Every structure is written in C-alpha cells, then in structure tokens.
Short mmCIF file of C-alpha atoms in Angstrom, two decimals:
data_model
loop_
_atom_site.label_atom_id
_atom_site.label_comp_id
_atom_site.label_asym_id
_atom_site.label_seq_id
_atom_site.Cartn_x
_atom_site.Cartn_y
_atom_site.Cartn_z
CA MET A 1 85.27 83.93 57.41
CA LEU A 2 86.22 83.26 61.03
CA ALA A 3 89.93 83.23 60.20
CA ILE A 4 89.65 86.57 58.40
CA VAL A 5 87.82 88.16 61.32
CA LYS A 6 90.40 86.83 63.79
CA GLU A 7 93.28 88.33 61.83
CA MET A 8 91.59 91.75 61.75
CA ILE A 9 90.97 92.25 65.47
CA SER A 10 93.22 92.06 68.50
CA CYS A 11 90.97 90.38 71.05
CA GLU A 12 87.68 88.54 71.36
CA SER A 13 86.07 91.39 73.31
CA ASP A 14 86.51 93.89 70.44
CA HIS A 15 83.12 95.08 69.18
CA ILE A 16 82.17 93.51 65.83
CA HIS A 17 79.16 94.76 63.85
CA ASP A 18 77.44 92.89 60.99
CA LEU A 19 76.30 95.65 58.63
CA GLY A 20 73.01 94.73 56.94
CA CYS A 21 72.89 91.28 58.51
CA GLY A 22 69.85 89.93 56.68
CA GLN A 23 69.46 86.27 57.65
CA SER A 24 73.19 85.75 58.17
CA ASN A 25 74.28 83.77 61.21
CA LEU A 26 77.71 85.43 61.35
CA CYS A 27 77.23 86.83 64.87
CA GLU A 28 76.03 83.47 66.17
CA GLN A 29 79.11 81.78 64.67
CA LEU A 30 81.41 84.41 66.19
CA ARG A 31 79.75 84.01 69.60
CA ALA A 32 80.24 80.23 69.38
CA HIS A 33 83.97 80.89 68.89
CA GLY A 34 84.27 83.11 71.97
CA PHE A 35 83.62 86.62 70.64
CA THR A 36 81.72 88.62 73.23
CA SER A 37 80.81 92.07 71.85
CA LEU A 38 78.57 91.56 68.84
CA SER A 39 75.89 93.57 67.09
CA ALA A 40 74.04 93.45 63.80
CA SER A 41 71.72 95.77 61.91
CA ASP A 42 69.22 95.52 59.08
CA PHE A 43 66.46 97.75 57.70
CA SER A 44 63.85 94.99 58.07
CA ALA A 45 61.99 95.51 61.35
CA VAL A 46 60.33 92.09 61.03
CA LEU A 47 63.68 90.34 60.68
CA ILE A 48 65.27 92.24 63.57
CA GLU A 49 62.27 91.66 65.85
CA LYS A 50 62.54 87.93 65.19
CA ARG A 51 66.27 88.01 65.93
CA GLN A 52 65.67 89.95 69.15
CA GLY A 53 63.02 87.41 70.19
CA ASP A 54 65.40 84.53 69.45
CA GLU A 55 68.06 86.23 71.61
CA LYS A 56 65.61 86.58 74.52
CA LYS A 57 64.67 82.89 74.26
CA ARG A 58 68.33 81.88 74.13
CA ALA A 59 69.15 84.06 77.13
CA ALA A 60 66.28 82.51 79.10
CA VAL A 61 67.70 79.04 78.44
CA MET A 62 71.42 79.86 78.70
CA GLY A 63 71.25 82.45 81.46
CA ASP A 64 73.18 85.69 81.63
CA SER A 65 76.60 84.09 81.23
CA ALA A 66 76.53 83.91 77.42
CA PRO A 67 77.07 87.15 75.44
CA ILE A 68 73.99 88.78 73.97
CA ILE A 69 73.97 89.89 70.34
CA LYS A 70 72.47 93.35 69.99
CA TYR A 71 70.17 93.50 66.94
CA VAL A 72 69.14 96.95 65.69
CA THR A 73 66.59 97.99 63.05
CA CYS A 74 68.20 100.74 61.04
CA ASP A 75 68.23 102.27 57.58
CA LEU A 76 71.99 102.59 57.16
CA ARG A 77 71.53 105.43 54.70
CA GLU A 78 69.98 107.56 57.44
CA ARG A 79 71.89 106.81 60.65
CA ALA A 80 74.52 104.62 62.21
CA PRO A 81 73.05 101.77 64.27
CA MET A 82 75.84 101.93 66.89
CA PRO A 83 77.32 104.90 68.76
CA VAL A 84 80.13 106.96 67.24
CA LYS A 85 83.60 105.37 67.54
CA SER A 86 82.23 102.24 69.26
CA VAL A 87 83.02 99.47 66.74
CA LYS A 88 86.39 97.84 66.11
CA LEU A 89 85.36 95.80 63.04
CA ILE A 90 82.45 96.24 60.65
CA VAL A 91 81.67 93.27 58.41
CA ASP A 92 79.83 93.95 55.16
CA LYS A 93 78.69 90.77 53.46
CA ALA A 94 77.26 92.07 50.18
CA THR A 95 75.16 94.85 51.72
CA LEU A 96 76.98 97.39 49.57
CA ASP A 97 76.49 95.05 46.59
CA ALA A 98 72.75 95.03 47.19
CA ILE A 99 72.72 98.83 47.22
CA THR A 100 74.92 99.36 44.17
CA HIS A 101 73.22 96.76 41.98
CA ARG A 102 69.71 98.17 42.34
CA GLN A 103 68.05 99.63 39.30
CA SER A 104 67.97 103.02 40.96
CA GLY A 105 69.60 106.30 40.11
CA ASN A 106 70.42 106.69 43.80
CA ALA A 107 72.75 103.69 44.09
CA ALA A 108 76.00 105.68 44.23
CA SER A 109 74.72 108.26 46.73
CA ASP A 110 73.08 105.54 48.87
CA ALA A 111 76.34 103.56 49.00
CA ARG A 112 78.26 106.71 50.03
CA ARG A 113 75.69 107.47 52.73
CA VAL A 114 76.01 103.93 54.14
CA LEU A 115 79.80 104.20 54.17
CA ASN A 116 79.61 107.60 55.88
CA GLU A 117 77.50 106.09 58.66
CA ALA A 118 79.80 103.06 58.93
CA VAL A 119 82.87 105.26 59.29
CA LYS A 120 81.16 107.15 62.13
CA MET A 121 80.81 103.88 64.07
CA LEU A 122 84.45 102.85 63.69
CA SER A 123 86.79 103.34 66.62
CA ASP A 124 89.97 105.28 65.85
CA ASP A 125 91.75 102.00 65.06
CA GLY A 126 88.65 100.47 63.46
CA LYS A 127 88.51 98.33 60.33
CA LEU A 128 86.01 97.37 57.62
CA LEU A 129 85.85 93.91 56.08
CA SER A 130 83.93 93.72 52.81
CA ILE A 131 82.89 90.38 51.32
CA SER A 132 81.57 91.24 47.88
CA LEU A 133 80.61 89.89 44.48
CA SER A 134 81.59 93.20 42.86
CA ASN A 135 84.85 93.42 40.95
CA ASP A 136 87.31 96.20 41.76
CA ASN A 137 86.01 98.55 39.06
CA THR A 138 82.45 98.42 40.34
CA PHE A 139 83.48 98.55 43.99
CA GLU A 140 85.75 101.55 43.44
CA LYS A 141 83.06 103.35 41.45
CA TYR A 142 80.50 103.14 44.24
CA CYS A 143 82.13 102.14 47.50
CA THR A 144 85.18 104.26 48.22
CA HIS A 145 85.50 106.58 51.20
CA PRO A 146 88.26 109.11 51.89
CA SER A 147 88.69 107.89 55.48
CA LEU A 148 89.22 104.23 54.53
CA THR A 149 92.57 102.89 53.33
CA PRO A 150 93.07 99.35 51.99
CA ILE A 151 95.09 97.12 54.33
CA THR A 152 95.86 94.58 51.62
CA ALA A 153 95.11 94.12 47.94
CA THR A 154 91.72 92.68 47.05
CA ARG A 155 91.70 88.91 47.35
CA ARG A 156 89.61 87.01 44.81
CA ILE A 157 88.39 83.52 45.54
CA VAL A 158 86.15 81.33 43.41
CA ARG A 159 83.19 79.73 45.18
CA ARG A 160 80.16 77.69 44.30
CA ILE A 161 77.03 79.35 45.62
CA ALA A 162 73.78 77.43 45.96
CA GLY A 163 71.44 78.22 43.10
CA GLN A 164 74.18 79.55 40.82
CA PRO A 165 74.83 77.51 37.66
CA LYS A 166 78.59 78.10 37.75
CA PRO A 167 81.19 79.25 40.29
CA VAL A 168 81.32 82.95 41.14
CA ASN A 169 84.12 85.29 42.10
CA VAL A 170 84.03 86.51 45.68
CA TYR A 171 86.16 89.53 46.54
CA ILE A 172 87.55 90.09 50.02
CA ARG A 173 88.60 93.63 50.86
CA LYS A 174 90.12 94.86 54.11
CA PHE A 175 90.22 98.53 55.06
CA LYS A 176 91.42 100.49 58.06
CA LEU A 177 90.34 103.88 59.25
CA ALA A 178 93.10 106.21 58.10
CA SER A 179 91.58 109.50 59.28
CA ARG A 180 88.23 111.13 59.79
CA ARG A 181 87.36 113.48 56.95
#
C-alpha cells in the first residue's frame, strides 16, 4: 500500500485522507514513513473519539514535533469531513464496498453521495485510490463519478485474507480529478 500511495503523490507533505478509516492503521503507517499531513474519517463517534484520545496520548509522549493525524466523525453521505479542495489523495479501503454490498435499496444513491463529498475535498490535482473487493462490473455500476477519470486500468491481485477459506481478488483503482461537474 505504501508504494502505491508514494507513486500517487508528489511530496510527503501532501494531504492524504483515509475515507471511512474504521480500525485501519493506514495513517499511522504513513506517518511512520514520513508523511506529515494526514486525516481520517469514519461515521463511528466511539471509534473516532478513541483515535483522538490515542493521538493526544501520543502527542503528550512524543511532543509537538511529530505530525498529528486529524480524526473526524462524519457521515460521508451527508458532508465532506475536510474542507473543499484541501486533499491531494483520498484512500478508500473498501468503504464503498461496504456501502454497495448492503441489503438496502439506497446503496447506489449512498455510494454516489459519498463520491460527491469525496470529490469536493480533492484539490484541483487531487486523486482517489480505491482498494476494493468489487469487480469492475459492480464498481462501475455503483461507484463512478463524472469528475473522476481512471489513471490506469484496474489492477487485480490475489490475496489471502484472515478468516477467508480461499484467496480473494483485490482490485486497485487509481483515479484523478478530471474536472468539477
């Protein structure tokens, strides 16, 4: 994942946002490798409050010299967690999958609403990295946006995931902001 992020941004101070972070430690890993402008959002207030508390404890021990990760509680269907045009790279690690695979009639509209809010956050040269378990047909059905253009073709890798009886396909998609529509 680190190599993919590095190839998508131009410098370590570019703002990276983990969309629907859940319990992922992506931002912590990026900080350990020198990235300095990091944020993450999730709809779970309990999870985000814990993350914010962990950041305060870490800052108390490490001092002000280490970058702080900004954690934000946010329902991505309702609003963007970061200011307009403030993020260089948004990383989606199966958040869109979680939305589109629900047994709800609102899955398609919810996925579009999340993408609309994500596009608002992207800087004019911003990019979206999607790590997904959805094949191209499913992804294209639910997760396309007129302002996002693929940078490369979808890359499929086969991975073993803990708890899964057999290997699964993981799809890596890279998009750039083409225009604001």
